[in-house]
Tab-separated table of C-alpha atoms in Angstrom:
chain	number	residue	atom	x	y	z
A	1	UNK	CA	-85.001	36.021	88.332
A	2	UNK	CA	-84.505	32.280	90.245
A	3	UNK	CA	-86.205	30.905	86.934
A	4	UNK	CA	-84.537	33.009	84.655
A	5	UNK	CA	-80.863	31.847	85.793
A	6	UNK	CA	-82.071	28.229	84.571
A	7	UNK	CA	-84.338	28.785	82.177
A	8	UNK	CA	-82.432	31.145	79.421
A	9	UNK	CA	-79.599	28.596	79.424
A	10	UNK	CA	-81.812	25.555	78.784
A	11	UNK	CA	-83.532	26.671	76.266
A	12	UNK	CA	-80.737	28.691	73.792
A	13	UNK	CA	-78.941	25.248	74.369
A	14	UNK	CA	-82.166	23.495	73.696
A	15	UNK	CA	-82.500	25.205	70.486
A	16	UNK	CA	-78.361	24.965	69.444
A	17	UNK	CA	-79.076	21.138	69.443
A	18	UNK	CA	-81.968	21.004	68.153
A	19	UNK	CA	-81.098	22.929	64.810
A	20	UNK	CA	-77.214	20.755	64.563
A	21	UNK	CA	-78.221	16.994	65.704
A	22	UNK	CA	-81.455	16.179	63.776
A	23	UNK	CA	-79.081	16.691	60.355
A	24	UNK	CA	-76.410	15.060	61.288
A	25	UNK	CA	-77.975	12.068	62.297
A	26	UNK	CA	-80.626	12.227	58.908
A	27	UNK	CA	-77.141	13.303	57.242
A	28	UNK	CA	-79.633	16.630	55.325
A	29	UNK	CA	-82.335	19.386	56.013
A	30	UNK	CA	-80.261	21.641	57.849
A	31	UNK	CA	-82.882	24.814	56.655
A	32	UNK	CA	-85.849	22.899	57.936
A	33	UNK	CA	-84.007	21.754	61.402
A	34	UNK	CA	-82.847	25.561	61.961
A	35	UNK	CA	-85.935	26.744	60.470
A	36	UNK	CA	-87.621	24.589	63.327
A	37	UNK	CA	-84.899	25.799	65.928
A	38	UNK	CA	-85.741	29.840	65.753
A	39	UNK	CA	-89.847	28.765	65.835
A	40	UNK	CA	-88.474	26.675	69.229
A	41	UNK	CA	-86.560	30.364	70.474
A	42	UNK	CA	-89.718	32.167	69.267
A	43	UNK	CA	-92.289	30.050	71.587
A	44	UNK	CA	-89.588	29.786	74.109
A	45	UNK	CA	-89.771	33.440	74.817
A	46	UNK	CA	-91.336	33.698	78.620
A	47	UNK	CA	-93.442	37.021	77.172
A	48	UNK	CA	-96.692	35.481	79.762
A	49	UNK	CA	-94.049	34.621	82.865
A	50	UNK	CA	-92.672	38.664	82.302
A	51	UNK	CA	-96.334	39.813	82.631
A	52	UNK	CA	-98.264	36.954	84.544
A	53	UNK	CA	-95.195	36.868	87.588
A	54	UNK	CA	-95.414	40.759	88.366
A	55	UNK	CA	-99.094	41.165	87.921
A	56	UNK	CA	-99.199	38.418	90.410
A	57	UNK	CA	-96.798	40.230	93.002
A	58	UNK	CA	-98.670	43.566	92.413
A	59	UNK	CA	-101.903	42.501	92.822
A	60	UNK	CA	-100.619	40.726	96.224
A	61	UNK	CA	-99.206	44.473	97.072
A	62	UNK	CA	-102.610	45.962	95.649
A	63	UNK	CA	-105.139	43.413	97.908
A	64	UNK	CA	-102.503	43.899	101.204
A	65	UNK	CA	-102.733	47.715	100.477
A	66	UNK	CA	-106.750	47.567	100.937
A	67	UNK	CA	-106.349	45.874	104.348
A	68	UNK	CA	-104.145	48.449	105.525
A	69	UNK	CA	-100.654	46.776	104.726
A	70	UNK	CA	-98.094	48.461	103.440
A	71	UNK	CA	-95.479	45.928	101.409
A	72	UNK	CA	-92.673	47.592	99.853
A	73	UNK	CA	-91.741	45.300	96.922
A	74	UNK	CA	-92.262	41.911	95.824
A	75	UNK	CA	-89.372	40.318	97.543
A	76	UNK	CA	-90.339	41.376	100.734
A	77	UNK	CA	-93.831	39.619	100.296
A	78	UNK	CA	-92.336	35.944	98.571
A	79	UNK	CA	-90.087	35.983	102.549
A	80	UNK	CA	-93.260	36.774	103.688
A	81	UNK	CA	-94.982	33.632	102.448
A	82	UNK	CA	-92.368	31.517	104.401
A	83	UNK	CA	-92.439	33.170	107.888
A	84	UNK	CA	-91.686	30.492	110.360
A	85	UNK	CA	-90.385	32.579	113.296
A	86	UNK	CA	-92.384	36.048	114.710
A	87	UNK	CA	-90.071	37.905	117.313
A	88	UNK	CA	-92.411	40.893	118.683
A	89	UNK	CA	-91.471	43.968	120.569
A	90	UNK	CA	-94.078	44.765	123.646
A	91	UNK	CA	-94.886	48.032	124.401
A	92	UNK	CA	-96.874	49.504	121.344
A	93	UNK	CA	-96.831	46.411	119.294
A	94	UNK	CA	-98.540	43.674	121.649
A	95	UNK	CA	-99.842	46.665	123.796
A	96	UNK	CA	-101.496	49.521	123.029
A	97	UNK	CA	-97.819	51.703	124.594
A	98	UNK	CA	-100.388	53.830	126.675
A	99	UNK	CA	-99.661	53.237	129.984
A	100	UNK	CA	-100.867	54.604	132.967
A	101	UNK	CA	-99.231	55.271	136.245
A	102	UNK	CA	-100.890	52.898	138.584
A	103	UNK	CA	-98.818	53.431	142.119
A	104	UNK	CA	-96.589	56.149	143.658
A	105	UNK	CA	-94.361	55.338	146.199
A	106	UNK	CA	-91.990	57.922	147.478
A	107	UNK	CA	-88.904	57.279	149.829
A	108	UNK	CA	-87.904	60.608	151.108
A	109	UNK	CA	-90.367	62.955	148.869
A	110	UNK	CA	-94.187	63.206	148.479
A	111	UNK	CA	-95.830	61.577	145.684
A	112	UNK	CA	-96.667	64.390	143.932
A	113	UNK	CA	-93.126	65.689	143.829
A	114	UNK	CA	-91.439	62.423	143.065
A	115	UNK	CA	-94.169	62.468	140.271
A	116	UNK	CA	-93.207	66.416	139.382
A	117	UNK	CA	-89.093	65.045	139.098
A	118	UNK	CA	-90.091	62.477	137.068
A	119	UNK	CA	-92.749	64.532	134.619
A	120	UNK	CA	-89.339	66.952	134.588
A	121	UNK	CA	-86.495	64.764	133.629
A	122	UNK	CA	-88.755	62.875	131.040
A	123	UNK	CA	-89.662	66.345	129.154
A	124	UNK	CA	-88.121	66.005	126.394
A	125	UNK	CA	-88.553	62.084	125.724
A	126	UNK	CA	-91.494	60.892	123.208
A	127	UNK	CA	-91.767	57.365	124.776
A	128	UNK	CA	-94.919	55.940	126.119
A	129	UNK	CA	-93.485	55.763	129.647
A	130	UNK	CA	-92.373	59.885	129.480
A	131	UNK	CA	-95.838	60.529	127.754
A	132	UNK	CA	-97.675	58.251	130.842
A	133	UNK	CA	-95.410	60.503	133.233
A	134	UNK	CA	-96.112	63.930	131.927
A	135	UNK	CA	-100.110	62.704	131.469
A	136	UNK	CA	-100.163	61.678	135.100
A	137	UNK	CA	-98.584	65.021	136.691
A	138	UNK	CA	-101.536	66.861	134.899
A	139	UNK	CA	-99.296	70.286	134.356
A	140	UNK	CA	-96.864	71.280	131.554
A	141	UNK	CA	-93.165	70.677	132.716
A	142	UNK	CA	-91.284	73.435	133.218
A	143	UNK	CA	-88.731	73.283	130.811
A	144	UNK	CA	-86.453	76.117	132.060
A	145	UNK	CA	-85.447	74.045	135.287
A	146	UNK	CA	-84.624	71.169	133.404
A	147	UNK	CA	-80.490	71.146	131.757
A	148	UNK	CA	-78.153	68.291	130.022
A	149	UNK	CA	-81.322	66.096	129.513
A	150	UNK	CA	-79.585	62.356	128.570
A	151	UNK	CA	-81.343	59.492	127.205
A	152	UNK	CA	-79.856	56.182	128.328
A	153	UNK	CA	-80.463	53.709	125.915
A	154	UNK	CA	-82.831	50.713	126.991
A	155	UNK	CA	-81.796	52.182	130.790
A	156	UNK	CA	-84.143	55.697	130.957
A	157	UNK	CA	-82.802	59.488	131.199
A	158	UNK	CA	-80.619	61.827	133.636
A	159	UNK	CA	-80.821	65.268	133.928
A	160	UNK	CA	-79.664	68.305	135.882
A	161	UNK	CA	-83.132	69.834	137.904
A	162	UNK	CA	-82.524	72.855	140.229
A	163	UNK	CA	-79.272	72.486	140.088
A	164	UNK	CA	-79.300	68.577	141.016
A	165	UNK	CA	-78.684	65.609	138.902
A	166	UNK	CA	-82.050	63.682	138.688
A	167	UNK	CA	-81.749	59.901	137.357
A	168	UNK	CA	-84.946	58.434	136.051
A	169	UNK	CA	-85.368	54.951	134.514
A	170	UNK	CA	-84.918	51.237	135.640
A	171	UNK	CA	-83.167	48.792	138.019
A	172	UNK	CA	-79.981	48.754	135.109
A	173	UNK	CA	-79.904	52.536	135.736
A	174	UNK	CA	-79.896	52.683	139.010
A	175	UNK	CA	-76.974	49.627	139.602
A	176	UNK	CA	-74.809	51.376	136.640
A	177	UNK	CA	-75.054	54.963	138.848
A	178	UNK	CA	-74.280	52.610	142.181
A	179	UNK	CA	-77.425	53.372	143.892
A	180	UNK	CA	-79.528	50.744	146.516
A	181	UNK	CA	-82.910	50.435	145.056
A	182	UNK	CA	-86.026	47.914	146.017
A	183	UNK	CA	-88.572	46.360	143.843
A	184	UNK	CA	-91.801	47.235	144.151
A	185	UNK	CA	-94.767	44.436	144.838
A	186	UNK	CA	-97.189	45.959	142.016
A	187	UNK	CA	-96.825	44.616	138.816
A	188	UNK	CA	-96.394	47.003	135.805
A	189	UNK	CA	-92.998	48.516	134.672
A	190	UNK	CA	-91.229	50.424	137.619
A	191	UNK	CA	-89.455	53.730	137.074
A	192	UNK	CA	-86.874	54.145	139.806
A	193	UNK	CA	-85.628	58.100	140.696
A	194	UNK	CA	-82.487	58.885	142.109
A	195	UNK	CA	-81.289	62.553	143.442
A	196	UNK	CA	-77.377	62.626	142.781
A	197	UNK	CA	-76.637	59.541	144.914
A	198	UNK	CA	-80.134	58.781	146.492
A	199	UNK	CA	-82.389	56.946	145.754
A	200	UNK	CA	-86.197	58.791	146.335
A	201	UNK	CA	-88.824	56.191	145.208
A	202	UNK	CA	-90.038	54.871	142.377
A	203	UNK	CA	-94.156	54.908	139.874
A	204	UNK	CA	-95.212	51.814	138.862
A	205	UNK	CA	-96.424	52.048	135.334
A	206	UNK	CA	-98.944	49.843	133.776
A	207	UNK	CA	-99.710	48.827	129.741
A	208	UNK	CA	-102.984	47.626	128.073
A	209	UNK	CA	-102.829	44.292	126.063
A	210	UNK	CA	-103.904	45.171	122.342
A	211	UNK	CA	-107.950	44.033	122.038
A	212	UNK	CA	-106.651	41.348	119.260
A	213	UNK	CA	-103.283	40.625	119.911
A	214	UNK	CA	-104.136	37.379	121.698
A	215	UNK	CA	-105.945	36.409	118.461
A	216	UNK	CA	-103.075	37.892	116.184
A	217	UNK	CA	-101.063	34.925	117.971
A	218	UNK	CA	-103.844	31.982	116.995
A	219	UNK	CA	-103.977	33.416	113.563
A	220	UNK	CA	-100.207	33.194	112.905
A	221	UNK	CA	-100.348	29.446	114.119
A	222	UNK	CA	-103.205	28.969	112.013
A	223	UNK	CA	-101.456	30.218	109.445
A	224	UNK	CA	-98.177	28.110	109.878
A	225	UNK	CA	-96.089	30.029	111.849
A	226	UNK	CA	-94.042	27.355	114.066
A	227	UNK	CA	-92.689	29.926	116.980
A	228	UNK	CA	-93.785	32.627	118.474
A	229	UNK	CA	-91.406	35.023	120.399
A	230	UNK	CA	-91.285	38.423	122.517
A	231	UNK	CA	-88.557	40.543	122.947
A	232	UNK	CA	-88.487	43.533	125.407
A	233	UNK	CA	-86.828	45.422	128.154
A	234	UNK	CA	-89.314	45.347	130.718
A	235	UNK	CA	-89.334	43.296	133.990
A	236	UNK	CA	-89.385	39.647	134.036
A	237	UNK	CA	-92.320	39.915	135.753
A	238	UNK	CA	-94.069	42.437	133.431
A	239	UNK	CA	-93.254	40.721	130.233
A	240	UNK	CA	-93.900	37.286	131.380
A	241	UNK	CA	-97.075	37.912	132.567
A	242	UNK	CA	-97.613	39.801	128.964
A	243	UNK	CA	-96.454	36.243	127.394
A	244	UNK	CA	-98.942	33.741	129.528
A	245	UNK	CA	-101.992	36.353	128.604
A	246	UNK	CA	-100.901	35.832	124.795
A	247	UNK	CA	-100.154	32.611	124.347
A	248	UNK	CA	-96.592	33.369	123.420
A	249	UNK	CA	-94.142	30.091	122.817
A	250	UNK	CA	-90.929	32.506	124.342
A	251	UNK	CA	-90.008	35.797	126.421
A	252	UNK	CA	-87.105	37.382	126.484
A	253	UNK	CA	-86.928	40.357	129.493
A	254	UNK	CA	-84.966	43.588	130.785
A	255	UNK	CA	-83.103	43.620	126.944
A	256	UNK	CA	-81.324	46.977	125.518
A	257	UNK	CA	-81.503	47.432	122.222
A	258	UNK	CA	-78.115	45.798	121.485
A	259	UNK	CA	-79.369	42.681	123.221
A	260	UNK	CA	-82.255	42.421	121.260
A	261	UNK	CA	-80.190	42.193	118.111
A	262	UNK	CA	-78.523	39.133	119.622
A	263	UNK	CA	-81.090	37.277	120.187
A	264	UNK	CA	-82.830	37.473	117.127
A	265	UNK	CA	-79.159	36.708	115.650
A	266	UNK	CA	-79.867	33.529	117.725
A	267	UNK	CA	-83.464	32.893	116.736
A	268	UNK	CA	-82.099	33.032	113.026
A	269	UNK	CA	-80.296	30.529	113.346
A	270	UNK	CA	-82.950	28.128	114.898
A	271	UNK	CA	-84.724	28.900	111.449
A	272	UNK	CA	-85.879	26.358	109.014
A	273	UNK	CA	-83.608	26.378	105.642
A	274	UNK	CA	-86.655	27.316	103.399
A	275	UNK	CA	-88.448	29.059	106.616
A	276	UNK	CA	-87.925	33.024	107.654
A	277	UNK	CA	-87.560	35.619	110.811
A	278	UNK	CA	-90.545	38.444	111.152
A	279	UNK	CA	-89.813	41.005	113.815
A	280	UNK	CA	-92.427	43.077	114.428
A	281	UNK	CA	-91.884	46.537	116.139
A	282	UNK	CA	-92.815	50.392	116.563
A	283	UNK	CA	-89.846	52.065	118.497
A	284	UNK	CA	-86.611	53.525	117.533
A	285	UNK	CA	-84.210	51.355	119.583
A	286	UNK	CA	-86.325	48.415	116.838
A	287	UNK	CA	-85.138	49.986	113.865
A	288	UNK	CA	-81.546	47.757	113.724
A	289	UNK	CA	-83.444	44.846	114.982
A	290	UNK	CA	-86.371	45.445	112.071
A	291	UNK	CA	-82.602	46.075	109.851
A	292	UNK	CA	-81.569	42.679	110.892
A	293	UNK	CA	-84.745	40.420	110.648
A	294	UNK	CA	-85.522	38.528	107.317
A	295	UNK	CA	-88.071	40.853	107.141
A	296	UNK	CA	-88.857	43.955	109.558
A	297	UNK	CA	-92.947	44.846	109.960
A	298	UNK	CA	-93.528	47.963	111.549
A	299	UNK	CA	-96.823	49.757	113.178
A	300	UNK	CA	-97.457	52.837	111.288
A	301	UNK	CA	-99.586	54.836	113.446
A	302	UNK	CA	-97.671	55.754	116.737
A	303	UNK	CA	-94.253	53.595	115.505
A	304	UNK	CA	-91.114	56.269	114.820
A	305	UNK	CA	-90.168	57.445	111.534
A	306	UNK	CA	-87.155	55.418	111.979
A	307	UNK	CA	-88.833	51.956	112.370
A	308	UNK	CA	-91.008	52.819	109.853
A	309	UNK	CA	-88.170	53.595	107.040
A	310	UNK	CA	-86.034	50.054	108.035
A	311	UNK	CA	-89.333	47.843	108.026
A	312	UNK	CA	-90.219	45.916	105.233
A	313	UNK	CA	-93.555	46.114	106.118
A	314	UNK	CA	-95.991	48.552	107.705
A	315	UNK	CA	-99.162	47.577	109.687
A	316	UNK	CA	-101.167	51.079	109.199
A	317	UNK	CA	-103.801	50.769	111.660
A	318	UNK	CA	-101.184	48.881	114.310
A	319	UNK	CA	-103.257	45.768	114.567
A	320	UNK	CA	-100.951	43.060	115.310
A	321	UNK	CA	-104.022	40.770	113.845
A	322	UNK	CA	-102.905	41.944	110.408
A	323	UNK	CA	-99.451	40.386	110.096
A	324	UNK	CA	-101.763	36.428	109.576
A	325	UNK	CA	-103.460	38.813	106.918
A	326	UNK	CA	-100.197	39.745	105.489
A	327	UNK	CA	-98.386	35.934	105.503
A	328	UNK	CA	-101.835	34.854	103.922
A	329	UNK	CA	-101.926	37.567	100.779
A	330	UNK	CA	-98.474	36.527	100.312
A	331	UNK	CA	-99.133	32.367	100.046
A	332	UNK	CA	-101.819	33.275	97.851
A	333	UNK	CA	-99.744	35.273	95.318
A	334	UNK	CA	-97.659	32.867	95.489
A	335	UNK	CA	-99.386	30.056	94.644
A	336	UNK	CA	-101.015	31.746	91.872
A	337	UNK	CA	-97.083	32.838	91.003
A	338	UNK	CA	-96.907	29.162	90.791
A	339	UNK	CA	-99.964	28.446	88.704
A	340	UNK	CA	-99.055	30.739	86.009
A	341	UNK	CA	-95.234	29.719	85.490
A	342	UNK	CA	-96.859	26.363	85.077
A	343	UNK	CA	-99.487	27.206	82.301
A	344	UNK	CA	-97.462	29.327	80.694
A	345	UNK	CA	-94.532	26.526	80.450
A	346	UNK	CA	-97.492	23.880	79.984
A	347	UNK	CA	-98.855	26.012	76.708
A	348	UNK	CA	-95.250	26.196	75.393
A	349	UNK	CA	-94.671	22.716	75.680
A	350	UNK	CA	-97.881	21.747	73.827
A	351	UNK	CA	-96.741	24.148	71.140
A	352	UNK	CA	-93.514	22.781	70.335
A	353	UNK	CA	-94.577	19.237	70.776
């Protein structure tokens, strides 16, 4: 289409002059000189660009497809082939978003019922953390004690247990509600729980690094991606430590959802001119960041249905190794993009000369 806009123009005009000036300045032969102008239309007609330039695209779609990459058009892999910036999410992109509950450490209850509140409020909720919580307390919540369940964006869940309003989630939760908490010396993501107005303890909660995300990050460089970035809304200390294991250039902490839209808003515009944003993610609180990105790449085995539909790009078998696959497919189409505009235009040329 870029081509086209140029292209069309040139040569109609191309052929216009070609069939009026030669006559007037040999003053004769306009048939032979118009004559000579349609065979220049004729040859000009990019019939190898409109098949060579698709094939190309679809057989960069076709050879991502058999590693387990899911590209959704052509577009989306030519901004792939200029990725200069990858903004990740953490938990179930760069880890494998099955944590465990490492620690217990009750205030005013035992550990097995802080666990048992916790387990209850996060009944309902599909995240890793909720499905970590439930997995820990070993039993199937009893849902019939459990009313007005809330999720709190990027902040955790209330709900109404016995009777009681039970507050589960993280240190933003707790200060919004106006409750004294204390951090906790383990690292791993804390979840704080608060009865009404009191505060009862909190479960440290730890994540597994992905087996090859640390090589997912040499591959990008390798592959000529200048910056590498993570974006989550754990604890500093959680995702920092997360970004030293990886390698990672930035880390961003303790972000809602909204807040992660900013800052890739700001990482855009650190961008290269000719370079582009990837933001890689699984959850549902990613799908306006994935919206937002130049282009959104999504995990396709445990990422929502809702990060799934606004990425660009789906990683099937969630190996973060796969987007340096991905950027590499795409250069390669593209050069060979490249390669054919220029023998077909080459051929032409030879032609009419």
């Amino acid at each position: 289409t870029k081509f086209a806009r140029w292209y069309t123009p040139c040569v109609v005009i191309g052929a216009v002059l070609l069939a009026v000036i030669p006559p007037l300045l040999l003053q004769g032969g306009w048939s032979e000189w118009i004559h000579r102008a349609l065979i220049f239309l004729v040859i000009s007609c990019p019939c190898a660009l409109v098949i060579s330039v698709p094939l190309s695209f679809f057989g960069g779609i076709g050879g991502a497809s058999k590693c387990g990459i899911l590209v959704k058009g052509g577009n989306y892999l030519e901004v792939l082939a200029k990725t200069d910036t990858v903004v990740f999410d953490k938990t179930g992109t760069l880890t494998k978003g099955v944590c465990n509950v490492t620690a217990i450490h009750p205030d005013r209850y035992t550990e097995m019922q802080l666990l048992e509140l916790a387990a209850l409020a996060e009944s309902y909720s599909d995240h890793p953390i909720s499905r970590s919580l439930k997995e820990a307390y070993g039993k199937e919540p009893d849902t019939a004690r459990v009313q007005d369940v809330q999720e709190l964006s990027g902040r955790g869940v209330q709900a109404r247990i016995d009777g009681k309003m039970v507050y589960v989630g993280n240190d933003k939760l707790m200060d919004q509600i106006g409750v004294h908490w204390h951090p906790c010396h383990h690292v791993g993501t804390t979840v704080h729980v608060a009865v009404e107005q009191t505060y009862v303890g909190h479960i440290v909660i730890s994540d597994e690094i992905k087996q090859d995300a640390a090589q997912a990050i040499n591959d990008l460089k390798a592959a000529g991606v200048s910056k590498t970035v993570m974006l989550t809304g754990d604890a500093k200390p959680v995702g920092e430590q997360v970004a030293q294991q990886l390698g990672l250039d930035e880390v961003y902490t303790e972000l809602l959802p909204a807040d992660k839209v900013e800052h890739v808003e700001q990482l855009l515009k650190q961008v290269p001119p000719k370079g582009a944003l990837a933001f890689v993610g699984d959850g549902i609180n990613d799908a306006p960041v994935l919206s937002r990105a130049d282009i959104g790449i999504a995990m396709g085995a445990m990422g929502s249905d809702a990060a799934i539909e606004a990425a660009d790009v789906v990683l099937m078998d969630d190996q973060p190794s796969k987007i340096a696959v991905a950027i590499r497919i795409a250069k390669k189409a593209l050069q060979i993009v490249r390669q054919n505009i220029v023998f077909a235009l080459a051929v032409k040329a030879l032609v009419l000369v």
